[in-house]
Backbone atoms as SQL, in Angstrom:
CREATE TABLE atoms (id INTEGER PRIMARY KEY, chain TEXT, resi INTEGER, resn TEXT, atom TEXT, x REAL, y REAL, z REAL);
INSERT INTO atoms VALUES
  (1, 'A', 1, 'ASP', 'N', -0.863, 15.655, 5.264),
  (2, 'A', 1, 'ASP', 'CA', 0.214, 15.113, 5.036),
  (3, 'A', 1, 'ASP', 'C', -0.270, 13.045, 4.603),
  (4, 'A', 2, 'TYR', 'N', 0.431, 12.565, 2.838),
  (5, 'A', 2, 'TYR', 'CA', -0.035, 11.326, 2.924),
  (6, 'A', 2, 'TYR', 'C', 1.209, 10.231, 2.660),
  (7, 'A', 3, 'GLY', 'N', 1.552, 10.441, 4.291),
  (8, 'A', 3, 'GLY', 'CA', 2.835, 9.843, 4.030),
  (9, 'A', 3, 'GLY', 'C', 2.358, 7.688, 3.462),
  (10, 'A', 4, 'ALA', 'N', 1.488, 7.382, 3.677),
  (11, 'A', 4, 'ALA', 'CA', 1.350, 6.083, 3.950),
  (12, 'A', 4, 'ALA', 'C', 0.511, 5.873, 2.368),
  (13, 'A', 5, 'LEU', 'N', -0.606, 6.825, 2.676),
  (14, 'A', 5, 'LEU', 'CA', -1.516, 7.078, 0.408),
  (15, 'A', 5, 'LEU', 'C', -0.512, 7.330, -0.639),
  (16, 'A', 6, 'GLN', 'N', 1.161, 8.375, -0.508),
  (17, 'A', 6, 'GLN', 'CA', 1.545, 8.746, -1.493),
  (18, 'A', 6, 'GLN', 'C', 2.374, 8.001, -1.640),
  (19, 'A', 7, 'GLU', 'N', 2.780, 6.647, -0.565),
  (20, 'A', 7, 'GLU', 'CA', 3.869, 5.886, -0.528),
  (21, 'A', 7, 'GLU', 'C', 3.789, 5.031, -1.594),
  (22, 'A', 8, 'THR', 'N', 2.260, 4.354, -1.174),
  (23, 'A', 8, 'THR', 'CA', 1.621, 3.026, -1.721),
  (24, 'A', 8, 'THR', 'C', 0.790, 3.575, -3.651),
  (25, 'A', 9, 'ILE', 'N', 1.225, 5.021, -3.656),
  (26, 'A', 9, 'ILE', 'CA', 0.896, 4.610, -4.653),
  (27, 'A', 9, 'ILE', 'C', 1.982, 4.932, -5.828),
  (28, 'A', 10, 'GLU', 'N', 3.458, 5.038, -5.370),
  (29, 'A', 10, 'GLU', 'CA', 3.823, 5.309, -6.001),
  (30, 'A', 10, 'GLU', 'C', 4.404, 3.617, -5.972),
  (31, 'A', 11, 'ALA', 'N', 4.534, 3.712, -4.637),
  (32, 'A', 11, 'ALA', 'CA', 5.233, 1.787, -4.996),
  (33, 'A', 11, 'ALA', 'C', 3.880, 0.703, -6.319),
  (34, 'A', 12, 'VAL', 'N', 2.246, 1.194, -6.021),
  (35, 'A', 12, 'VAL', 'CA', 2.100, 0.467, -6.941),
  (36, 'A', 12, 'VAL', 'C', 1.791, 0.987, -8.718),
  (37, 'A', 13, 'MET', 'N', 2.911, 2.728, -8.713),
  (38, 'A', 13, 'MET', 'CA', 3.023, 3.425, -10.192),
  (39, 'A', 13, 'MET', 'C', 3.996, 2.291, -10.924),
  (40, 'A', 14, 'ALA', 'N', 5.032, 1.546, -10.010),
  (41, 'A', 14, 'ALA', 'CA', 6.365, 1.392, -10.286),
  (42, 'A', 14, 'ALA', 'C', 5.646, -0.370, -10.992),
  (43, 'A', 15, 'GLU', 'N', 5.005, -0.744, -9.399),
  (44, 'A', 15, 'GLU', 'CA', 3.972, -1.908, -10.219),
  (45, 'A', 15, 'GLU', 'C', 3.459, -1.600, -11.132),
  (46, 'A', 16, 'LYS', 'N', 2.594, -0.903, -11.941),
  (47, 'A', 16, 'LYS', 'CA', 2.555, -1.394, -13.296),
  (48, 'A', 16, 'LYS', 'C', 3.456, -0.849, -14.462),
  (49, 'A', 17, 'GLN', 'N', 4.823, -0.638, -13.747),
  (50, 'A', 17, 'GLN', 'CA', 5.099, 0.295, -14.842),
  (51, 'A', 17, 'GLN', 'C', 5.724, 1.123, -15.396),
  (52, 'A', 18, 'LEU', 'N', 4.175, 2.319, -14.638),
  (53, 'A', 18, 'LEU', 'CA', 4.488, 3.417, -14.921),
  (54, 'A', 18, 'LEU', 'C', 5.891, 4.667, -14.231),
  (55, 'A', 19, 'GLN', 'N', 5.942, 5.494, -14.870),
  (56, 'A', 19, 'GLN', 'CA', 7.053, 5.894, -13.871),
  (57, 'A', 19, 'GLN', 'C', 6.470, 7.687, -12.951),
  (58, 'A', 20, 'VAL', 'N', 7.172, 7.745, -11.946),
  (59, 'A', 20, 'VAL', 'CA', 6.315, 7.664, -10.993),
  (60, 'A', 20, 'VAL', 'C', 6.684, 9.821, -11.390),
  (61, 'A', 21, 'LEU', 'N', 4.945, 10.274, -12.033),
  (62, 'A', 21, 'LEU', 'CA', 5.400, 11.702, -12.138),
  (63, 'A', 21, 'LEU', 'C', 4.612, 12.296, -10.576),
  (64, 'A', 22, 'PRO', 'N', 5.065, 13.403, -10.096),
  (65, 'A', 22, 'PRO', 'CA', 5.749, 13.932, -9.291),
  (66, 'A', 22, 'PRO', 'C', 3.624, 14.112, -9.485),
  (67, 'A', 23, 'ALA', 'N', 3.228, 14.663, -11.112),
  (68, 'A', 23, 'ALA', 'CA', 2.350, 15.468, -11.674),
  (69, 'A', 23, 'ALA', 'C', 0.874, 14.008, -11.718),
  (70, 'A', 24, 'LEU', 'N', 1.383, 13.380, -11.423),
  (71, 'A', 24, 'LEU', 'CA', 0.522, 11.719, -11.465),
  (72, 'A', 24, 'LEU', 'C', -0.144, 11.071, -10.595),
  (73, 'A', 25, 'VAL', 'N', 0.819, 11.625, -9.153),
  (74, 'A', 25, 'VAL', 'CA', 0.999, 11.407, -7.775),
  (75, 'A', 25, 'VAL', 'C', -0.126, 12.230, -7.460),
  (76, 'A', 26, 'LYS', 'N', 0.484, 14.146, -7.230),
  (77, 'A', 26, 'LYS', 'CA', -0.483, 14.699, -6.697),
  (78, 'A', 26, 'LYS', 'C', -1.757, 14.111, -7.502),
  (79, 'A', 27, 'LYS', 'N', -2.211, 14.137, -9.089),
  (80, 'A', 27, 'LYS', 'CA', -3.799, 13.687, -9.582),
  (81, 'A', 27, 'LYS', 'C', -4.395, 12.695, -8.348),
  (82, 'A', 28, 'THR', 'N', -3.682, 11.749, -8.533),
  (83, 'A', 28, 'THR', 'CA', -4.169, 10.079, -7.650),
  (84, 'A', 28, 'THR', 'C', -4.686, 10.863, -6.538),
  (85, 'A', 29, 'ILE', 'N', -4.066, 11.720, -5.467),
  (86, 'A', 29, 'ILE', 'CA', -4.829, 12.567, -4.726),
  (87, 'A', 29, 'ILE', 'C', -5.129, 13.196, -4.409),
  (88, 'A', 30, 'GLN', 'N', -5.151, 13.844, -5.379),
  (89, 'A', 30, 'GLN', 'CA', -6.602, 14.603, -5.691),
  (90, 'A', 30, 'GLN', 'C', -7.485, 14.015, -5.988),
  (91, 'A', 31, 'LEU', 'N', -7.995, 13.114, -6.590),
  (92, 'A', 31, 'LEU', 'CA', -8.743, 12.197, -6.987),
  (93, 'A', 31, 'LEU', 'C', -9.015, 11.751, -5.202),
  (94, 'A', 32, 'TYR', 'N', -8.733, 11.586, -4.600),
  (95, 'A', 32, 'TYR', 'CA', -8.379, 10.249, -2.904),
  (96, 'A', 32, 'TYR', 'C', -9.550, 12.196, -1.995),
  (97, 'A', 33, 'GLU', 'N', -9.294, 12.066, -1.976),
  (98, 'A', 33, 'GLU', 'CA', -10.117, 13.967, -1.279),
  (99, 'A', 33, 'GLU', 'C', -11.022, 14.513, -2.047),
  (100, 'A', 34, 'THR', 'N', -11.177, 14.144, -3.756),
  (101, 'A', 34, 'THR', 'CA', -12.431, 14.711, -4.036),
  (102, 'A', 34, 'THR', 'C', -13.679, 12.870, -3.576),
  (103, 'A', 35, 'MET', 'N', -12.452, 11.593, -4.093),
  (104, 'A', 35, 'MET', 'CA', -14.026, 11.014, -3.142),
  (105, 'A', 35, 'MET', 'C', -13.847, 10.661, -1.896),
  (106, 'A', 36, 'VAL', 'N', -12.815, 11.311, -0.727),
  (107, 'A', 36, 'VAL', 'CA', -13.124, 11.443, 0.913),
  (108, 'A', 36, 'VAL', 'C', -14.923, 13.060, 0.655),
  (109, 'A', 37, 'VAL', 'N', -15.236, 13.862, -0.315),
  (110, 'A', 37, 'VAL', 'CA', -15.687, 14.075, 0.185),
  (111, 'A', 37, 'VAL', 'C', -17.084, 14.396, -0.412),
  (112, 'A', 38, 'ARG', 'N', -17.428, 13.217, -2.448),
  (113, 'A', 38, 'ARG', 'CA', -18.516, 12.957, -2.655),
  (114, 'A', 38, 'ARG', 'C', -19.424, 12.277, -2.497),
  (115, 'A', 39, 'HIS', 'N', -20.281, 11.856, -2.945),
  (116, 'A', 39, 'HIS', 'CA', -20.822, 10.631, -3.444),
  (117, 'A', 39, 'HIS', 'C', -19.843, 10.088, -4.654),
  (118, 'A', 40, 'GLY', 'N', -20.868, 11.061, -5.786),
  (119, 'A', 40, 'GLY', 'CA', -20.487, 10.403, -6.903),
  (120, 'A', 40, 'GLY', 'C', -19.376, 10.844, -7.206),
  (121, 'A', 41, 'VAL', 'N', -18.233, 11.040, -8.484),
  (122, 'A', 41, 'VAL', 'CA', -17.336, 11.182, -9.110),
  (123, 'A', 41, 'VAL', 'C', -17.334, 11.052, -10.682),
  (124, 'A', 42, 'MET', 'N', -17.045, 12.254, -11.382),
  (125, 'A', 42, 'MET', 'CA', -16.903, 11.511, -13.177),
  (126, 'A', 42, 'MET', 'C', -15.882, 12.111, -13.503),
  (127, 'A', 43, 'LEU', 'N', -13.953, 11.313, -13.704),
  (128, 'A', 43, 'LEU', 'CA', -13.480, 12.264, -14.591),
  (129, 'A', 43, 'LEU', 'C', -13.607, 12.136, -16.067),
  (130, 'A', 44, 'VAL', 'N', -13.386, 13.473, -16.492),
  (131, 'A', 44, 'VAL', 'CA', -13.130, 13.745, -17.516),
  (132, 'A', 44, 'VAL', 'C', -12.177, 14.133, -18.321),
  (133, 'A', 45, 'GLY', 'N', -11.748, 14.631, -19.304),
  (134, 'A', 45, 'GLY', 'CA', -10.481, 15.443, -20.267),
  (135, 'A', 45, 'GLY', 'C', -9.787, 15.368, -20.918),
  (136, 'A', 46, 'PRO', 'N', -8.972, 15.225, -21.667),
  (137, 'A', 46, 'PRO', 'CA', -8.921, 15.046, -22.930),
  (138, 'A', 46, 'PRO', 'C', -8.419, 13.169, -22.627),
  (139, 'A', 47, 'THR', 'N', -8.159, 12.735, -24.278),
  (140, 'A', 47, 'THR', 'CA', -7.468, 11.371, -24.270),
  (141, 'A', 47, 'THR', 'C', -6.226, 11.565, -24.101),
  (142, 'A', 48, 'GLY', 'N', -5.801, 10.367, -23.205),
  (143, 'A', 48, 'GLY', 'CA', -4.637, 10.466, -23.168),
  (144, 'A', 48, 'GLY', 'C', -3.768, 11.250, -21.788),
  (145, 'A', 49, 'GLY', 'N', -4.709, 11.897, -20.676),
  (146, 'A', 49, 'GLY', 'CA', -4.735, 12.769, -19.658),
  (147, 'A', 49, 'GLY', 'C', -5.050, 12.064, -18.208),
  (148, 'A', 50, 'ALA', 'N', -4.619, 10.767, -18.408),
  (149, 'A', 50, 'ALA', 'CA', -4.383, 9.853, -16.903),
  (150, 'A', 50, 'ALA', 'C', -5.437, 9.687, -16.206),
  (151, 'A', 51, 'LYS', 'N', -6.651, 9.399, -16.989),
  (152, 'A', 51, 'LYS', 'CA', -8.088, 9.272, -16.161),
  (153, 'A', 51, 'LYS', 'C', -8.152, 8.211, -15.758),
  (154, 'A', 52, 'THR', 'N', -7.868, 7.073, -15.812),
  (155, 'A', 52, 'THR', 'CA', -7.850, 5.182, -15.699),
  (156, 'A', 52, 'THR', 'C', -6.798, 5.213, -14.895),
  (157, 'A', 53, 'THR', 'N', -5.927, 5.727, -15.574),
  (158, 'A', 53, 'THR', 'CA', -4.404, 5.450, -14.685),
  (159, 'A', 53, 'THR', 'C', -4.773, 5.414, -13.489),
  (160, 'A', 54, 'THR', 'N', -4.566, 6.832, -13.237),
  (161, 'A', 54, 'THR', 'CA', -5.832, 8.006, -12.132),
  (162, 'A', 54, 'THR', 'C', -6.490, 6.860, -11.254),
  (163, 'A', 55, 'TYR', 'N', -8.024, 6.548, -12.100),
  (164, 'A', 55, 'TYR', 'CA', -8.693, 6.026, -10.489),
  (165, 'A', 55, 'TYR', 'C', -8.203, 4.036, -10.625),
  (166, 'A', 56, 'GLU', 'N', -7.562, 4.101, -11.210),
  (167, 'A', 56, 'GLU', 'CA', -6.950, 2.404, -11.536),
  (168, 'A', 56, 'GLU', 'C', -5.937, 1.914, -9.889),
  (169, 'A', 57, 'VAL', 'N', -4.859, 3.523, -10.298),
  (170, 'A', 57, 'VAL', 'CA', -3.634, 3.269, -9.009),
  (171, 'A', 57, 'VAL', 'C', -4.598, 3.264, -7.566),
  (172, 'A', 58, 'LEU', 'N', -5.807, 4.093, -8.051),
  (173, 'A', 58, 'LEU', 'CA', -6.281, 4.984, -6.502),
  (174, 'A', 58, 'LEU', 'C', -7.276, 3.820, -6.120),
  (175, 'A', 59, 'GLN', 'N', -7.090, 3.132, -7.096),
  (176, 'A', 59, 'GLN', 'CA', -8.326, 1.966, -6.867),
  (177, 'A', 59, 'GLN', 'C', -7.267, 0.222, -6.260),
  (178, 'A', 60, 'ARG', 'N', -5.982, 0.035, -6.397),
  (179, 'A', 60, 'ARG', 'CA', -5.000, -0.717, -5.586),
  (180, 'A', 60, 'ARG', 'C', -4.972, 0.018, -4.142),
  (181, 'A', 61, 'CYS', 'N', -4.524, 1.105, -4.982),
  (182, 'A', 61, 'CYS', 'CA', -3.676, 1.740, -3.428),
  (183, 'A', 61, 'CYS', 'C', -3.863, 1.685, -1.999),
  (184, 'A', 62, 'LEU', 'N', -5.761, 2.052, -2.347),
  (185, 'A', 62, 'LEU', 'CA', -6.794, 1.631, -1.266),
  (186, 'A', 62, 'LEU', 'C', -7.181, -0.020, -0.766),
  (187, 'A', 63, 'GLY', 'N', -6.756, -0.536, -1.547),
  (188, 'A', 63, 'GLY', 'CA', -7.034, -2.180, -1.489),
  (189, 'A', 63, 'GLY', 'C', -6.068, -2.606, -1.363),
  (190, 'A', 64, 'ASP', 'N', -4.485, -1.867, -1.025),
  (191, 'A', 64, 'ASP', 'CA', -3.372, -2.328, -0.449),
  (192, 'A', 64, 'ASP', 'C', -2.628, -1.916, 1.398),
  (193, 'A', 65, 'LEU', 'N', -3.503, -0.221, 0.968),
  (194, 'A', 65, 'LEU', 'CA', -4.115, -0.116, 2.138),
  (195, 'A', 65, 'LEU', 'C', -4.119, -0.784, 4.243),
  (196, 'A', 66, 'LYS', 'N', -5.702, -1.052, 2.749),
  (197, 'A', 66, 'LYS', 'CA', -6.461, -1.618, 4.436),
  (198, 'A', 66, 'LYS', 'C', -6.168, -3.627, 4.506),
  (199, 'A', 67, 'LYS', 'N', -5.537, -4.043, 3.033),
  (200, 'A', 67, 'LYS', 'CA', -5.520, -5.539, 3.669),
  (201, 'A', 67, 'LYS', 'C', -3.714, -4.740, 4.491),
  (202, 'A', 68, 'ALA', 'N', -2.943, -4.131, 4.003),
  (203, 'A', 68, 'ALA', 'CA', -2.213, -3.253, 4.677),
  (204, 'A', 68, 'ALA', 'C', -2.371, -3.295, 6.767),
  (205, 'A', 69, 'GLY', 'N', -3.697, -3.055, 6.869),
  (206, 'A', 69, 'GLY', 'CA', -4.019, -3.317, 7.822),
  (207, 'A', 69, 'GLY', 'C', -4.097, -1.820, 8.743),
  (208, 'A', 70, 'HIS', 'N', -4.468, -1.097, 7.925),
  (209, 'A', 70, 'HIS', 'CA', -3.931, 0.554, 8.075),
  (210, 'A', 70, 'HIS', 'C', -6.569, 0.725, 8.372),
  (211, 'A', 71, 'ASP', 'N', -5.799, 1.611, 9.308),
  (212, 'A', 71, 'ASP', 'CA', -6.985, 1.772, 10.478),
  (213, 'A', 71, 'ASP', 'C', -7.701, 3.057, 9.125),
  (214, 'A', 72, 'ASP', 'N', -7.722, 4.638, 8.320),
  (215, 'A', 72, 'ASP', 'CA', -8.401, 4.776, 8.434),
  (216, 'A', 72, 'ASP', 'C', -9.286, 3.797, 7.381),
  (217, 'A', 73, 'TYR', 'N', -10.253, 5.036, 7.840),
  (218, 'A', 73, 'TYR', 'CA', -12.126, 4.213, 7.022),
  (219, 'A', 73, 'TYR', 'C', -12.276, 3.881, 5.337),
  (220, 'A', 74, 'PHE', 'N', -11.769, 4.989, 4.915),
  (221, 'A', 74, 'PHE', 'CA', -11.697, 5.125, 4.094),
  (222, 'A', 74, 'PHE', 'C', -10.067, 4.149, 2.783),
  (223, 'A', 75, 'TYR', 'N', -10.101, 3.769, 4.530),
  (224, 'A', 75, 'TYR', 'CA', -8.958, 2.319, 2.270),
  (225, 'A', 75, 'TYR', 'C', -10.299, 1.007, 3.021),
  (226, 'A', 76, 'GLN', 'N', -11.051, 1.486, 1.733),
  (227, 'A', 76, 'GLN', 'CA', -11.196, 0.042, 1.801),
  (228, 'A', 76, 'GLN', 'C', -11.134, -0.395, 0.518),
  (229, 'A', 77, 'LEU', 'N', -12.139, -1.587, 0.069),
  (230, 'A', 77, 'LEU', 'CA', -11.331, -2.515, -0.698),
  (231, 'A', 77, 'LEU', 'C', -12.426, -1.740, -2.713),
  (232, 'A', 78, 'VAL', 'N', -12.666, -2.067, -3.567),
  (233, 'A', 78, 'VAL', 'CA', -13.070, -0.776, -4.212),
  (234, 'A', 78, 'VAL', 'C', -13.744, -1.216, -5.312),
  (235, 'A', 79, 'HIS', 'N', -14.708, -1.372, -5.335),
  (236, 'A', 79, 'HIS', 'CA', -14.898, -1.926, -7.030),
  (237, 'A', 79, 'HIS', 'C', -15.385, -0.804, -8.312),
  (238, 'A', 80, 'THR', 'N', -15.063, -0.942, -8.326),
  (239, 'A', 80, 'THR', 'CA', -15.767, 0.080, -9.873),
  (240, 'A', 80, 'THR', 'C', -16.179, -0.440, -11.893),
  (241, 'A', 81, 'TYR', 'N', -17.021, 0.405, -11.358),
  (242, 'A', 81, 'TYR', 'CA', -17.960, -0.183, -12.824),
  (243, 'A', 81, 'TYR', 'C', -18.410, 0.862, -13.647),
  (244, 'A', 82, 'VAL', 'N', -17.964, 0.804, -14.960),
  (245, 'A', 82, 'VAL', 'CA', -17.309, 1.722, -15.932),
  (246, 'A', 82, 'VAL', 'C', -18.295, 1.597, -17.162),
  (247, 'A', 83, 'LEU', 'N', -19.893, 3.259, -17.281),
  (248, 'A', 83, 'LEU', 'CA', -20.972, 3.064, -18.144),
  (249, 'A', 83, 'LEU', 'C', -20.444, 3.845, -19.299),
  (250, 'A', 84, 'ASN', 'N', -20.537, 3.579, -20.326),
  (251, 'A', 84, 'ASN', 'CA', -20.418, 4.348, -21.801),
  (252, 'A', 84, 'ASN', 'C', -21.889, 4.711, -21.280),
  (253, 'A', 85, 'PRO', 'N', -21.719, 6.191, -21.905),
  (254, 'A', 85, 'PRO', 'CA', -22.880, 7.518, -20.952),
  (255, 'A', 85, 'PRO', 'C', -23.836, 6.842, -22.043),
  (256, 'A', 86, 'LYS', 'N', -23.114, 6.496, -23.590),
  (257, 'A', 86, 'LYS', 'CA', -24.251, 6.059, -24.650),
  (258, 'A', 86, 'LYS', 'C', -25.427, 5.404, -24.648),
  (259, 'A', 87, 'ALA', 'N', -25.683, 4.278, -23.621),
  (260, 'A', 87, 'ALA', 'CA', -25.727, 3.010, -23.124),
  (261, 'A', 87, 'ALA', 'C', -26.731, 3.776, -22.552),
  (262, 'A', 88, 'VAL', 'N', -27.324, 4.821, -22.034),
  (263, 'A', 88, 'VAL', 'CA', -27.957, 4.941, -20.812),
  (264, 'A', 88, 'VAL', 'C', -27.978, 6.237, -20.853),
  (265, 'A', 89, 'THR', 'N', -29.161, 6.513, -20.208),
  (266, 'A', 89, 'THR', 'CA', -30.705, 7.615, -20.579),
  (267, 'A', 89, 'THR', 'C', -29.625, 7.881, -19.243),
  (268, 'A', 90, 'MET', 'N', -29.515, 9.777, -19.607),
  (269, 'A', 90, 'MET', 'CA', -29.318, 10.820, -18.129),
  (270, 'A', 90, 'MET', 'C', -30.324, 10.037, -17.028),
  (271, 'A', 91, 'GLY', 'N', -31.468, 10.276, -17.612),
  (272, 'A', 91, 'GLY', 'CA', -33.349, 9.775, -16.616),
  (273, 'A', 91, 'GLY', 'C', -32.678, 8.526, -16.471),
  (274, 'A', 92, 'GLU', 'N', -32.436, 7.707, -16.029),
  (275, 'A', 92, 'GLU', 'CA', -31.833, 5.862, -15.835),
  (276, 'A', 92, 'GLU', 'C', -30.702, 6.190, -15.456),
  (277, 'A', 93, 'LEU', 'N', -29.581, 6.805, -15.632),
  (278, 'A', 93, 'LEU', 'CA', -28.251, 7.106, -14.965),
  (279, 'A', 93, 'LEU', 'C', -28.146, 8.247, -13.212),
  (280, 'A', 94, 'TYR', 'N', -29.494, 9.546, -13.265),
  (281, 'A', 94, 'TYR', 'CA', -29.114, 9.688, -12.339),
  (282, 'A', 94, 'TYR', 'C', -31.058, 9.957, -11.712),
  (283, 'A', 95, 'GLY', 'N', -31.956, 10.066, -12.026),
  (284, 'A', 95, 'GLY', 'CA', -33.480, 9.217, -12.226),
  (285, 'A', 95, 'GLY', 'C', -33.430, 10.551, -12.891),
  (286, 'A', 96, 'GLU', 'N', -34.758, 10.627, -12.668),
  (287, 'A', 96, 'GLU', 'CA', -35.891, 12.375, -12.726),
  (288, 'A', 96, 'GLU', 'C', -37.168, 12.556, -12.730),
  (289, 'A', 97, 'VAL', 'N', -37.845, 13.411, -12.371),
  (290, 'A', 97, 'VAL', 'CA', -39.099, 13.392, -11.746),
  (291, 'A', 97, 'VAL', 'C', -40.446, 13.340, -13.297),
  (292, 'A', 98, 'ASN', 'N', -41.267, 12.582, -12.583),
  (293, 'A', 98, 'ASN', 'CA', -42.076, 12.596, -14.385),
  (294, 'A', 98, 'ASN', 'C', -42.894, 14.200, -13.769),
  (295, 'A', 99, 'LYS', 'N', -42.675, 14.104, -15.097),
  (296, 'A', 99, 'LYS', 'CA', -42.928, 16.019, -15.668),
  (297, 'A', 99, 'LYS', 'C', -45.063, 15.755, -14.845),
  (298, 'A', 100, 'LEU', 'N', -45.592, 15.062, -15.283),
  (299, 'A', 100, 'LEU', 'CA', -46.819, 15.025, -15.117),
  (300, 'A', 100, 'LEU', 'C', -47.411, 14.764, -13.535),
  (301, 'A', 101, 'THR', 'N', -46.685, 14.169, -12.803),
  (302, 'A', 101, 'THR', 'CA', -46.761, 13.370, -12.041),
  (303, 'A', 101, 'THR', 'C', -46.057, 13.672, -10.976),
  (304, 'A', 102, 'LEU', 'N', -44.901, 14.415, -10.965),
  (305, 'A', 102, 'LEU', 'CA', -44.053, 15.253, -10.606),
  (306, 'A', 102, 'LEU', 'C', -42.949, 14.566, -8.348),
  (307, 'A', 103, 'GLU', 'N', -43.616, 12.854, -9.621),
  (308, 'A', 103, 'GLU', 'CA', -43.004, 11.798, -8.712),
  (309, 'A', 103, 'GLU', 'C', -41.310, 11.702, -9.207),
  (310, 'A', 104, 'TRP', 'N', -40.947, 11.452, -8.258),
  (311, 'A', 104, 'TRP', 'CA', -39.023, 11.034, -8.336),
  (312, 'A', 104, 'TRP', 'C', -39.513, 9.889, -9.738),
  (313, 'A', 105, 'LYS', 'N', -37.822, 8.529, -9.379),
  (314, 'A', 105, 'LYS', 'CA', -38.492, 7.976, -10.283),
  (315, 'A', 105, 'LYS', 'C', -36.289, 7.557, -10.411),
  (316, 'A', 106, 'ASP', 'N', -35.800, 6.424, -9.898),
  (317, 'A', 106, 'ASP', 'CA', -34.663, 6.112, -9.696),
  (318, 'A', 106, 'ASP', 'C', -34.484, 5.492, -11.384);
Protein backbone atom coordinates (compact mmCIF):
# COMPACT_ATOMS: atom_id res chain seq x y z
CA ASP A 1 0.00 0.00 0.00
CA TYR A 2 1.43 3.34 -1.05
CA GLY A 3 -1.15 5.55 0.65
CA ALA A 4 0.91 8.63 1.54
CA LEU A 5 3.18 8.29 -1.49
CA GLN A 6 0.29 7.87 -3.91
CA GLU A 7 -1.62 10.80 -2.40
CA THR A 8 1.47 12.98 -2.66
CA ILE A 9 2.09 11.90 -6.27
CA GLU A 10 -1.45 12.88 -7.19
CA ALA A 11 -1.16 16.20 -5.32
CA VAL A 12 2.16 17.07 -7.00
CA MET A 13 0.75 16.19 -10.41
CA ALA A 14 -2.24 18.46 -9.77
CA GLU A 15 0.09 21.28 -8.63
CA LYS A 16 2.11 20.89 -11.84
CA GLN A 17 -1.19 21.11 -13.75
CA LEU A 18 -0.83 17.56 -15.07
CA GLN A 19 -3.69 15.13 -15.56
CA VAL A 20 -3.66 12.57 -12.78
CA LEU A 21 -3.57 9.48 -14.95
CA PRO A 22 -3.47 6.09 -13.21
CA ALA A 23 -0.77 4.91 -15.63
CA LEU A 24 1.53 7.82 -14.71
CA VAL A 25 0.90 7.34 -10.99
CA LYS A 26 1.74 3.64 -11.40
CA LYS A 27 4.88 4.47 -13.41
CA THR A 28 6.04 6.86 -10.67
CA ILE A 29 5.46 4.22 -7.98
CA GLN A 30 7.37 1.68 -10.09
CA LEU A 31 10.30 4.10 -10.35
CA TYR A 32 10.20 4.53 -6.55
CA GLU A 33 10.21 0.75 -6.05
CA THR A 34 13.16 0.42 -8.41
CA MET A 35 15.10 3.19 -6.66
CA VAL A 36 14.60 1.44 -3.30
CA VAL A 37 16.32 -1.76 -4.47
CA ARG A 38 18.89 -0.39 -6.98
CA HIS A 39 21.90 1.92 -6.62
CA GLY A 40 21.46 3.55 -10.00
CA VAL A 41 18.66 3.81 -12.50
CA MET A 42 18.44 4.85 -16.13
CA LEU A 43 15.13 5.89 -17.62
CA VAL A 44 14.88 5.00 -21.29
CA GLY A 45 11.96 5.13 -23.64
CA PRO A 46 10.38 6.95 -26.54
CA THR A 47 9.99 10.68 -26.86
CA GLY A 48 6.90 11.77 -24.94
CA GLY A 49 6.99 8.66 -22.75
CA ALA A 50 6.86 10.72 -19.50
CA LYS A 51 10.41 9.93 -18.39
CA THR A 52 11.18 13.47 -17.23
CA THR A 53 7.75 13.97 -15.68
CA THR A 54 8.02 10.69 -13.77
CA TYR A 55 11.33 11.41 -12.11
CA GLU A 56 10.52 15.08 -11.44
CA VAL A 57 7.23 14.15 -9.76
CA LEU A 58 8.95 11.46 -7.68
CA GLN A 59 11.75 13.86 -6.74
CA ARG A 60 9.26 16.43 -5.49
CA CYS A 61 7.14 13.80 -3.70
CA LEU A 62 10.04 12.36 -1.72
CA GLY A 63 11.12 15.82 -0.60
CA ASP A 64 7.58 16.80 0.34
CA LEU A 65 7.07 13.61 2.35
CA LYS A 66 10.37 14.21 4.19
CA LYS A 67 9.34 17.79 5.00
CA ALA A 68 5.94 16.55 6.18
CA GLY A 69 7.72 14.42 8.78
CA HIS A 70 7.15 10.92 7.45
CA ASP A 71 9.54 8.43 9.04
CA ASP A 72 10.29 6.26 6.01
CA TYR A 73 14.06 6.19 5.40
CA PHE A 74 13.60 6.51 1.63
CA TYR A 75 11.68 9.78 1.90
CA GLN A 76 14.64 12.14 1.48
CA LEU A 77 15.41 15.33 -0.41
CA VAL A 78 16.56 14.29 -3.87
CA HIS A 79 19.15 15.99 -6.08
CA THR A 80 19.20 14.94 -9.73
CA TYR A 81 21.94 15.33 -12.31
CA VAL A 82 21.04 14.82 -15.93
CA LEU A 83 23.94 13.70 -18.11
CA ASN A 84 24.27 13.85 -21.84
CA PRO A 85 25.54 10.35 -22.65
CA LYS A 86 27.36 11.70 -25.70
CA ALA A 87 29.43 14.07 -23.53
CA VAL A 88 31.30 11.32 -21.64
CA THR A 89 32.76 7.96 -22.59
CA MET A 90 31.34 4.74 -21.17
CA GLY A 91 34.54 4.30 -19.16
CA GLU A 92 34.19 7.76 -17.62
CA LEU A 93 30.57 7.11 -16.79
CA TYR A 94 30.83 3.62 -15.34
CA GLY A 95 34.55 3.01 -14.79
CA GLU A 96 36.75 0.61 -16.72
CA VAL A 97 39.53 -1.94 -16.46
CA ASN A 98 42.93 -1.08 -17.95
CA LYS A 99 43.59 -4.00 -20.31
CA LEU A 100 47.34 -3.89 -19.82
CA THR A 101 47.55 -3.65 -16.02
CA LEU A 102 44.10 -5.03 -15.17
CA GLU A 103 43.62 -2.10 -12.79
CA TRP A 104 40.20 -0.58 -12.26
CA LYS A 105 39.87 3.11 -13.03
CA ASP A 106 36.89 5.23 -11.92
